[in-house]
mmCIF file of C-alpha atoms in Angstrom:
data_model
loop_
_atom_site.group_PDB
_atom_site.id
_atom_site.type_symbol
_atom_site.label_atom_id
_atom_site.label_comp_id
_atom_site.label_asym_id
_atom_site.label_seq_id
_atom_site.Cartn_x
_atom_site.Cartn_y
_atom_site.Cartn_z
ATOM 1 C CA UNK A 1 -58.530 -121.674 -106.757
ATOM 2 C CA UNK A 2 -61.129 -121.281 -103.558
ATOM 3 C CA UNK A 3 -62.477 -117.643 -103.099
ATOM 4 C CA UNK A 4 -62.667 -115.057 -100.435
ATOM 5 C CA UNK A 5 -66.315 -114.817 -100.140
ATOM 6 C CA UNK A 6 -65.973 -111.827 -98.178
ATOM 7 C CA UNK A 7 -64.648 -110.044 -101.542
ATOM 8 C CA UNK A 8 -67.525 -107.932 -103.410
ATOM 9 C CA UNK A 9 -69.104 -109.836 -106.319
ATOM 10 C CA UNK A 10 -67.349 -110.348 -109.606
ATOM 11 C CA UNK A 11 -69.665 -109.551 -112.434
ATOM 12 C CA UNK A 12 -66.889 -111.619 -114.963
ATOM 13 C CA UNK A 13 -67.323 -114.840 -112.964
ATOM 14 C CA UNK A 14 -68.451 -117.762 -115.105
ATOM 15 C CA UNK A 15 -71.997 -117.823 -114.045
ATOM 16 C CA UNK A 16 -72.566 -114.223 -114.497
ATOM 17 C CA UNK A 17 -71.536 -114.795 -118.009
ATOM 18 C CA UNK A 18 -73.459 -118.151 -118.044
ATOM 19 C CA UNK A 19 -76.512 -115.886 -116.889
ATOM 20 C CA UNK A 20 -75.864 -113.518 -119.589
ATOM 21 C CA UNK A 21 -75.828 -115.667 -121.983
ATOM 22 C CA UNK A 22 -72.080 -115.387 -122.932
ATOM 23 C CA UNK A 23 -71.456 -118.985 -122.543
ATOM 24 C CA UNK A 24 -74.072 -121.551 -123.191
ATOM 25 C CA UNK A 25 -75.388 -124.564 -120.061
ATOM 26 C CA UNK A 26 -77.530 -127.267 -120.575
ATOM 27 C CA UNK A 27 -80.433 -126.021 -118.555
ATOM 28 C CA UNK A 28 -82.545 -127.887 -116.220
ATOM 29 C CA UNK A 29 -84.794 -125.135 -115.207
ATOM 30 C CA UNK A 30 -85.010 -121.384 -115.299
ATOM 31 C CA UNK A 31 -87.273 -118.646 -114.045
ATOM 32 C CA UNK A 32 -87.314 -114.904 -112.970
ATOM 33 C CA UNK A 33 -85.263 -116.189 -109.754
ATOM 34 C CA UNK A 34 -83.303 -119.171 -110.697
ATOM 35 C CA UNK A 35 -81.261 -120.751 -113.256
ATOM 36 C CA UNK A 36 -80.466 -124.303 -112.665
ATOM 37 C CA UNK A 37 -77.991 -126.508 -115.678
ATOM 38 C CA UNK A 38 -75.920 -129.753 -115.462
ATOM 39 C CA UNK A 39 -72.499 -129.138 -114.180
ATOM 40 C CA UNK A 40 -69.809 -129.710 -116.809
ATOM 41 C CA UNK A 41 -67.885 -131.984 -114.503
ATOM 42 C CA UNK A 42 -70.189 -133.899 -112.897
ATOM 43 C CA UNK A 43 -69.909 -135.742 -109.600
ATOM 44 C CA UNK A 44 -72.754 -138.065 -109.498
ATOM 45 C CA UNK A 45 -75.106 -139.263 -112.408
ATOM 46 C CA UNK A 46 -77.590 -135.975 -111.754
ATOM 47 C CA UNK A 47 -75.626 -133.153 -111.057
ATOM 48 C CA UNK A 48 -77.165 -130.171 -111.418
ATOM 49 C CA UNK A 49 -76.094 -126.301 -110.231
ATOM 50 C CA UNK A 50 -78.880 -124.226 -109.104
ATOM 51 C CA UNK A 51 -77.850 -120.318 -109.165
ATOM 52 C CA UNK A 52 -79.892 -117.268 -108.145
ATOM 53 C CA UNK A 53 -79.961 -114.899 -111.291
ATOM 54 C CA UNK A 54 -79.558 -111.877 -108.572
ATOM 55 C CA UNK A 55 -75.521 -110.990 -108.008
ATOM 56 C CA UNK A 56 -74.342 -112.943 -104.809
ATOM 57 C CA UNK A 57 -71.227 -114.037 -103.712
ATOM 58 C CA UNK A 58 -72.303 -116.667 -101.366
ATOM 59 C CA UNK A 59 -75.348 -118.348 -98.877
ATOM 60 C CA UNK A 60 -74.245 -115.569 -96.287
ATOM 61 C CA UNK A 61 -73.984 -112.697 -98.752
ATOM 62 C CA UNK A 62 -77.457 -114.149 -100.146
ATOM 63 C CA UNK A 63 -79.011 -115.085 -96.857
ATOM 64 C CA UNK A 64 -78.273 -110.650 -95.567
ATOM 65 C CA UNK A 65 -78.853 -109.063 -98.744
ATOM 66 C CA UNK A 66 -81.622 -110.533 -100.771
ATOM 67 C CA UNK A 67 -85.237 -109.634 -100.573
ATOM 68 C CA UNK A 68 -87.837 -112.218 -99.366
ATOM 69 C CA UNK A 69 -88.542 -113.117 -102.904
ATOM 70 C CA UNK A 70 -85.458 -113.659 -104.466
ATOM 71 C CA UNK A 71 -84.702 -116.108 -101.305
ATOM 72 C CA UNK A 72 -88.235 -117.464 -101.636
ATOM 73 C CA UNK A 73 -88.274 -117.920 -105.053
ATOM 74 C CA UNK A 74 -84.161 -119.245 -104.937
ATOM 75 C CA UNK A 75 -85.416 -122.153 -102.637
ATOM 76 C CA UNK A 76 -88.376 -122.571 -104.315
ATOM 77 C CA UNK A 77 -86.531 -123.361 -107.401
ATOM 78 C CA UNK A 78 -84.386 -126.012 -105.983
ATOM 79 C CA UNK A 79 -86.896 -128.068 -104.855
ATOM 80 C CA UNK A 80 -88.463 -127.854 -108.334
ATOM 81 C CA UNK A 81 -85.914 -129.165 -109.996
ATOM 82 C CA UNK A 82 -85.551 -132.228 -107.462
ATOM 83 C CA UNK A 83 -88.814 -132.863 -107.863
ATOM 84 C CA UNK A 84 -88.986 -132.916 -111.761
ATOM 85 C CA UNK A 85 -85.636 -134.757 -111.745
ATOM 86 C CA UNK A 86 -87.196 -137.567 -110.057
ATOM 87 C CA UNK A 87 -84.694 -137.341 -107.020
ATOM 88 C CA UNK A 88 -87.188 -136.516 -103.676
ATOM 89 C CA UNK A 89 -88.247 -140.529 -103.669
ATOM 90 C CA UNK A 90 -84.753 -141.672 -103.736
ATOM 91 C CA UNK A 91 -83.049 -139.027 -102.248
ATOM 92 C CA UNK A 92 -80.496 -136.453 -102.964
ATOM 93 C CA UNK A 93 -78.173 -134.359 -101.493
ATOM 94 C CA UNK A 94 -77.832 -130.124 -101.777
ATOM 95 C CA UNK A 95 -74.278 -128.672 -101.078
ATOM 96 C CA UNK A 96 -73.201 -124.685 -100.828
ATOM 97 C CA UNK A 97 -69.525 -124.027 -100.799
ATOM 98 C CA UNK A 98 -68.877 -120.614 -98.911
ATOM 99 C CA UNK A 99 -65.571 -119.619 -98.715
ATOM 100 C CA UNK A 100 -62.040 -120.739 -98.659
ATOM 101 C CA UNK A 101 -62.265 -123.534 -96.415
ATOM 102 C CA UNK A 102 -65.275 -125.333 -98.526
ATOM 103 C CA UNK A 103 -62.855 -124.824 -101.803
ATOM 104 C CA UNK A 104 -65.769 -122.814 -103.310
ATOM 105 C CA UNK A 105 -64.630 -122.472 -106.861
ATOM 106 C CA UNK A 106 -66.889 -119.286 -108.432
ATOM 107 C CA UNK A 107 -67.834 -116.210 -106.811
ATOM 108 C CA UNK A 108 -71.360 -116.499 -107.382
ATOM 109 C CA UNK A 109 -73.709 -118.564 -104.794
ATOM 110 C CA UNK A 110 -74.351 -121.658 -106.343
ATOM 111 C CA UNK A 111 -75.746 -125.258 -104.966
ATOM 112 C CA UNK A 112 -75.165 -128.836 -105.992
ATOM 113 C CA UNK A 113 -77.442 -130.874 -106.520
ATOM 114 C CA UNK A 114 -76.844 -134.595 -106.725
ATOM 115 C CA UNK A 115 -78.462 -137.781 -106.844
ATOM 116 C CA UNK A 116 -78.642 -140.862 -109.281
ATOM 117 C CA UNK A 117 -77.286 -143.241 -107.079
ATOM 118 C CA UNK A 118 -76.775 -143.789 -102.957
ATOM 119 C CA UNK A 119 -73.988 -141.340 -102.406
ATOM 120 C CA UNK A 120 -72.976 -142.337 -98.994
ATOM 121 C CA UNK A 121 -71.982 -140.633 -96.119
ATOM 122 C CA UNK A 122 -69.958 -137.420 -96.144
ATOM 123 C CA UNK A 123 -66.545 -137.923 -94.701
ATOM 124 C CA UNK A 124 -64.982 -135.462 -93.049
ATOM 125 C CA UNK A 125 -61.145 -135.177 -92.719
#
């Protein structure tokens, strides 16, 4: 079901759990900023979710409320793991859901990484 990412942050959405180690990932990468884990349904042969560790809704919650390092460090983060995947070369492509309209799925800023293959154009309906 898409969320309302207008609504105040859910502390009992799956990555917060994921985050607190409640339910285990496969992880890619993690540091004081970021942790980034294959996606359990994944849409391309690398898929990988990069989330910030701090409590954020969404890019725009993110993008007005967190301090220059956490953003820093956030970005910072994803282009580590495209790097040590392999995927800058080839190419890749980085997607944030916000809101109802994008269908984003957990209250808790995350991006897509994915690459593996060519993935095409985007097509918009």
């Amino acid at each position: 079901m898409p969320v309302d990412a207008t609504l105040p942050y859910d502390n009992q959405n799956i990555f917060a759990k994921i985050l607190r180690g409640e339910i285990p990932n496969r992880t890619v990468y993690e540091d004081e900023w970021a942790l980034a884990f294959h996606d359990i349904n994944p849409q391309a042969p690398v898929h990988i979710l990069v989330i910030p560790k701090g409590a954020y809704v969404s890019w725009d919650d993110f993008s007005a409320d967190a301090s220059e390092a956490e953003i820093a460090g956030f970005i910072r983060a994803v282009g580590h793991v495209a790097r040590e995947e392999g995927l800058v070369a080839p190419g890749y492509r980085l997607l944030a859901n916000t809101g109802i309209h994008s269908h984003q799925e957990v209250p808790h800023l995350h991006v897509h990484l994915f690459g593996g293959k060519a993935l095409g154009p985007m097509l918009m309906r």
